[in-house]
PDB file of C-alpha atoms in Angstrom:
ATOM      1  CA  MET A 900      -3.269  21.458  -8.326  1.00  0.00           C
ATOM      2  CA  ASN A 901      -5.428  19.692 -11.065  1.00  0.00           C
ATOM      3  CA  LYS A 902      -8.071  16.470 -10.979  1.00  0.00           C
ATOM      4  CA  ILE A 903      -6.036  13.151 -13.108  1.00  0.00           C
ATOM      5  CA  LYS A 904      -8.492  10.242 -14.142  1.00  0.00           C
ATOM      6  CA  VAL A 905      -5.937   7.504 -15.611  1.00  0.00           C
ATOM      7  CA  TYR A 906      -7.433   5.188 -18.319  1.00  0.00           C
ATOM      8  CA  ASN A 907      -6.066   2.223 -20.166  1.00  0.00           C
ATOM      9  CA  ILE A 908      -2.662   3.972 -18.963  1.00  0.00           C
ATOM     10  CA  LEU A 909       0.840   3.202 -17.632  1.00  0.00           C
ATOM     11  CA  LEU A 910       1.736   5.554 -14.999  1.00  0.00           C
ATOM     12  CA  LEU A 911       4.620   5.874 -13.049  1.00  0.00           C
ATOM     13  CA  ILE A 912       5.898   8.415 -10.690  1.00  0.00           C
ATOM     14  CA  LEU A 913       9.722   9.269 -10.552  1.00  0.00           C
ATOM     15  CA  VAL A 914       9.737  12.775 -10.120  1.00  0.00           C
ATOM     16  CA  PRO A 915      10.077  13.789  -5.895  1.00  0.00           C
ATOM     17  CA  VAL A 916       6.493  14.755  -5.619  1.00  0.00           C
ATOM     18  CA  LEU A 917       3.240  15.627  -7.725  1.00  0.00           C
ATOM     19  CA  LEU A 918       0.156  17.229  -6.500  1.00  0.00           C
ATOM     20  CA  PHE A 919      -3.016  16.516  -7.196  1.00  0.00           C
ATOM     21  CA  SER A 920      -6.901  17.516  -6.337  1.00  0.00           C
ATOM     22  CA  GLN A 921      -8.291  14.591  -6.806  1.00  0.00           C
ATOM     23  CA  VAL A 922      -7.358  11.051  -8.597  1.00  0.00           C
ATOM     24  CA  ARG A 923      -9.815   8.326 -10.033  1.00  0.00           C
ATOM     25  CA  ILE A 924      -8.065   4.830 -11.453  1.00  0.00           C
ATOM     26  CA  SER A 925     -10.138   2.530 -14.356  1.00  0.00           C
ATOM     27  CA  GLY A 926      -9.799   0.721 -16.908  1.00  0.00           C
ATOM     28  CA  THR A 927      -6.702  -0.892 -17.712  1.00  0.00           C
ATOM     29  CA  SER A 928      -3.852   1.607 -15.552  1.00  0.00           C
ATOM     30  CA  GLU A 929      -1.435   0.983 -13.633  1.00  0.00           C
ATOM     31  CA  ILE A 930       0.176   3.630 -11.295  1.00  0.00           C
ATOM     32  CA  ARG A 931       3.492   2.798  -9.871  1.00  0.00           C
ATOM     33  CA  VAL A 932       5.015   5.072  -7.023  1.00  0.00           C
ATOM     34  CA  LEU A 933       8.748   4.293  -7.263  1.00  0.00           C
ATOM     35  CA  GLU A 934      11.046   4.350  -4.362  1.00  0.00           C
ATOM     36  CA  GLU A 935      12.145   7.852  -5.394  1.00  0.00           C
ATOM     37  CA  GLY A 936       8.592   9.600  -5.900  1.00  0.00           C
ATOM     38  CA  GLU A 937       5.916  10.551  -4.008  1.00  0.00           C
ATOM     39  CA  ILE A 938       1.770  11.222  -5.041  1.00  0.00           C
ATOM     40  CA  ARG A 939       0.328  13.497  -2.826  1.00  0.00           C
ATOM     41  CA  VAL A 940      -3.707  13.732  -2.944  1.00  0.00           C
ATOM     42  CA  ALA A 941      -5.725  16.978  -1.878  1.00  0.00           C
ATOM     43  CA  GLY A 942      -8.611  15.206  -1.799  1.00  0.00           C
ATOM     44  CA  ASN A 943     -10.409  11.568  -2.952  1.00  0.00           C
ATOM     45  CA  VAL A 944      -8.623   8.374  -4.797  1.00  0.00           C
ATOM     46  CA  ASN A 945     -11.500   5.917  -6.026  1.00  0.00           C
ATOM     47  CA  LEU A 946      -9.708   2.277  -7.353  1.00  0.00           C
ATOM     48  CA  GLU A 947     -12.364   1.924 -10.100  1.00  0.00           C
ATOM     49  CA  ASP A 948     -11.962  -1.532 -12.020  1.00  0.00           C
ATOM     50  CA  THR A 949     -10.258  -4.871 -11.065  1.00  0.00           C
ATOM     51  CA  THR A 950      -8.108  -4.420 -14.322  1.00  0.00           C
ATOM     52  CA  SER A 951      -6.759  -1.523 -12.792  1.00  0.00           C
ATOM     53  CA  SER A 952      -4.080  -1.695  -9.955  1.00  0.00           C
ATOM     54  CA  VAL A 953      -1.471   0.541  -7.454  1.00  0.00           C
ATOM     55  CA  SER A 954       1.649  -0.433  -6.363  1.00  0.00           C
ATOM     56  CA  LEU A 955       3.512   1.515  -3.545  1.00  0.00           C
ATOM     57  CA  ASP A 956       7.116   1.146  -3.240  1.00  0.00           C
ATOM     58  CA  GLY A 957       7.650   5.000  -2.862  1.00  0.00           C
ATOM     59  CA  ASN A 958       5.386   7.448  -1.026  1.00  0.00           C
ATOM     60  CA  MET A 959       1.161   8.545  -1.439  1.00  0.00           C
ATOM     61  CA  SER A 960      -0.605  10.166   1.244  1.00  0.00           C
ATOM     62  CA  ILE A 961      -4.290  11.230   1.042  1.00  0.00           C
ATOM     63  CA  SER A 962      -6.158  14.150   2.778  1.00  0.00           C
ATOM     64  CA  GLY A 963      -9.661  12.914   1.853  1.00  0.00           C
ATOM     65  CA  ASP A 964     -10.625   8.914   1.377  1.00  0.00           C
ATOM     66  CA  LEU A 965      -9.557   5.729  -0.441  1.00  0.00           C
ATOM     67  CA  SER A 966     -11.973   3.566  -2.011  1.00  0.00           C
ATOM     68  CA  ASN A 967     -11.009   0.349  -3.585  1.00  0.00           C
ATOM     69  CA  SER A 968     -13.603  -0.746  -5.596  1.00  0.00           C
ATOM     70  CA  ALA A 969     -11.105  -3.994  -6.961  1.00  0.00           C
ATOM     71  CA  ASN A 970      -9.533  -6.708  -4.496  1.00  0.00           C
ATOM     72  CA  ALA A 971      -6.446  -6.475  -2.797  1.00  0.00           C
ATOM     73  CA  SER A 972      -4.184  -7.804  -4.830  1.00  0.00           C
ATOM     74  CA  ASN A 973      -5.017  -4.578  -7.162  1.00  0.00           C
ATOM     75  CA  PHE A 974      -3.426  -2.252  -4.480  1.00  0.00           C
ATOM     76  CA  ILE A 975      -0.091  -3.005  -3.111  1.00  0.00           C
ATOM     77  CA  ILE A 976       2.027  -0.789  -0.436  1.00  0.00           C
ATOM     78  CA  GLU A 977       5.364  -2.702  -1.424  1.00  0.00           C
ATOM     79  CA  SER A 978       8.472  -3.619   0.539  1.00  0.00           C
ATOM     80  CA  ASP A 979      12.196  -5.040  -0.285  1.00  0.00           C
ATOM     81  CA  ALA A 980      15.542  -5.259   0.792  1.00  0.00           C
ATOM     82  CA  SER A 981      15.996  -1.653  -0.250  1.00  0.00           C
ATOM     83  CA  ASN A 982      12.544   0.015   0.259  1.00  0.00           C
ATOM     84  CA  THR A 983       8.843  -0.124   1.676  1.00  0.00           C
ATOM     85  CA  GLY A 984       6.336   2.165   0.478  1.00  0.00           C
ATOM     86  CA  SER A 985       4.467   4.341   2.789  1.00  0.00           C
ATOM     87  CA  LEU A 986       0.309   5.089   2.540  1.00  0.00           C
ATOM     88  CA  ILE A 987      -1.049   7.701   4.623  1.00  0.00           C
ATOM     89  CA  VAL A 988      -4.852   8.575   4.466  1.00  0.00           C
ATOM     90  CA  GLU A 989      -6.483  11.269   6.749  1.00  0.00           C
ATOM     91  CA  GLY A 990      -9.814  10.322   5.595  1.00  0.00           C
ATOM     92  CA  ALA A 991     -11.461   6.768   5.611  1.00  0.00           C
ATOM     93  CA  ILE A 992     -10.423   3.393   4.089  1.00  0.00           C
ATOM     94  CA  ILE A 993     -12.922   1.343   2.032  1.00  0.00           C
ATOM     95  CA  GLY A 994     -11.914  -1.803   0.386  1.00  0.00           C
ATOM     96  CA  ASP A 995      -9.022  -4.484   0.579  1.00  0.00           C
ATOM     97  CA  TYR A 996      -5.775  -3.592   0.510  1.00  0.00           C
ATOM     98  CA  ARG A 997      -1.956  -5.937   0.300  1.00  0.00           C
ATOM     99  CA  VAL A 998       0.321  -4.612   2.977  1.00  0.00           C
ATOM    100  CA  GLU A 999       4.083  -6.125   2.743  1.00  0.00           C
ATOM    101  CA  ARG A1000       6.824  -5.566   4.976  1.00  0.00           C
ATOM    102  CA  TYR A1001      10.084  -7.204   4.001  1.00  0.00           C
ATOM    103  CA  LEU A1002      12.217  -8.816   7.892  1.00  0.00           C
ATOM    104  CA  THR A1003      15.378  -9.900   6.996  1.00  0.00           C
ATOM    105  CA  PRO A1004      16.266 -13.631   7.444  1.00  0.00           C
ATOM    106  CA  SER A1005      17.777 -15.324  10.818  1.00  0.00           C
ATOM    107  CA  THR A1006      17.173 -11.983  12.755  1.00  0.00           C
ATOM    108  CA  TRP A1007      14.405 -11.167  15.460  1.00  0.00           C
ATOM    109  CA  HIS A1008      11.618  -8.618  15.123  1.00  0.00           C
ATOM    110  CA  PHE A1009       9.063  -6.632  16.497  1.00  0.00           C
ATOM    111  CA  LEU A1010       5.761  -7.148  14.847  1.00  0.00           C
ATOM    112  CA  SER A1011       2.411  -5.197  15.723  1.00  0.00           C
ATOM    113  CA  ALA A1012      -1.190  -4.705  13.672  1.00  0.00           C
ATOM    114  CA  SER A1013      -1.419  -1.820  11.472  1.00  0.00           C
ATOM    115  CA  VAL A1014      -5.138  -1.276  11.630  1.00  0.00           C
ATOM    116  CA  ASP A1015      -7.807  -1.513  13.868  1.00  0.00           C
ATOM    117  CA  GLY A1016      -9.257  -4.975  14.466  1.00  0.00           C
ATOM    118  CA  LEU A1017      -6.597  -7.143  13.526  1.00  0.00           C
ATOM    119  CA  THR A1018      -4.305  -9.134  16.237  1.00  0.00           C
ATOM    120  CA  THR A1019      -0.943 -11.005  16.267  1.00  0.00           C
ATOM    121  CA  ASN A1020      -2.981 -14.345  15.676  1.00  0.00           C
ATOM    122  CA  SER A1021      -3.428 -12.829  11.855  1.00  0.00           C
ATOM    123  CA  PHE A1022       0.604 -13.447  11.546  1.00  0.00           C
ATOM    124  CA  TYR A1023       1.005 -16.905  12.534  1.00  0.00           C
ATOM    125  CA  PHE A1024       2.052 -19.482   9.466  1.00  0.00           C
ATOM    126  CA  ASN A1025       0.847 -22.357  10.833  1.00  0.00           C
ATOM    127  CA  ASP A1026       5.130 -23.103  11.674  1.00  0.00           C
ATOM    128  CA  ASN A1027       5.568 -22.234   7.603  1.00  0.00           C
ATOM    129  CA  PRO A1028       7.903 -20.478   8.247  1.00  0.00           C
ATOM    130  CA  LEU A1029       8.603 -21.523  12.129  1.00  0.00           C
ATOM    131  CA  THR A1030       7.826 -17.993  14.303  1.00  0.00           C
ATOM    132  CA  TRP A1031       6.591 -17.147  17.880  1.00  0.00           C
ATOM    133  CA  ILE A1032       3.852 -15.517  18.807  1.00  0.00           C
ATOM    134  CA  SER A1033       4.662 -13.778  22.503  1.00  0.00           C
ATOM    135  CA  GLU A1034       1.822 -11.506  24.129  1.00  0.00           C
ATOM    136  CA  TYR A1035       3.427  -9.086  26.668  1.00  0.00           C
ATOM    137  CA  ASN A1036       1.214  -6.220  28.738  1.00  0.00           C
TER     138      ASN A1036
END
C-alpha cells in the first residue's frame, strides 16, 4: 500500500478497489468515488483545504481517523434513486460532513439518526415537505 497526497487534481475512482496507507487532500483537488468504485485506507484521511472536496457515490473505508478541516459541503456522501455512497471509519471523525439519503416519493420511510447526539427532531422540515415524526418505545 502507498501513501497518496492529492493536490490540485481531479481523481476519479473507477476501479473496483484501491488501497492506500494514508490520504491527504489539499489544494483545488476533488476525489470522486463512483458507484462501482471503492477506496480503502489503512491509516488516516485528511481533507485539509476548503477548495478540496470528496464525493462518495461508491464506498470508502478508513481504518484510522477522518479529519475535515474544510466544511460539510466539501465532504459529501451522496444518494440518488440508483445508489447510495458508504463511509465506514474505525477511528475518530473530526469536522462536519454532509450525508444525503434518497427517499422515494409517496411512500413511508423509517428513519433514525446515524450518529450519536442527533435526534429525529433534526428531520423536521417545518411542514415543507409535509412530514410526521413519531416516537415509539
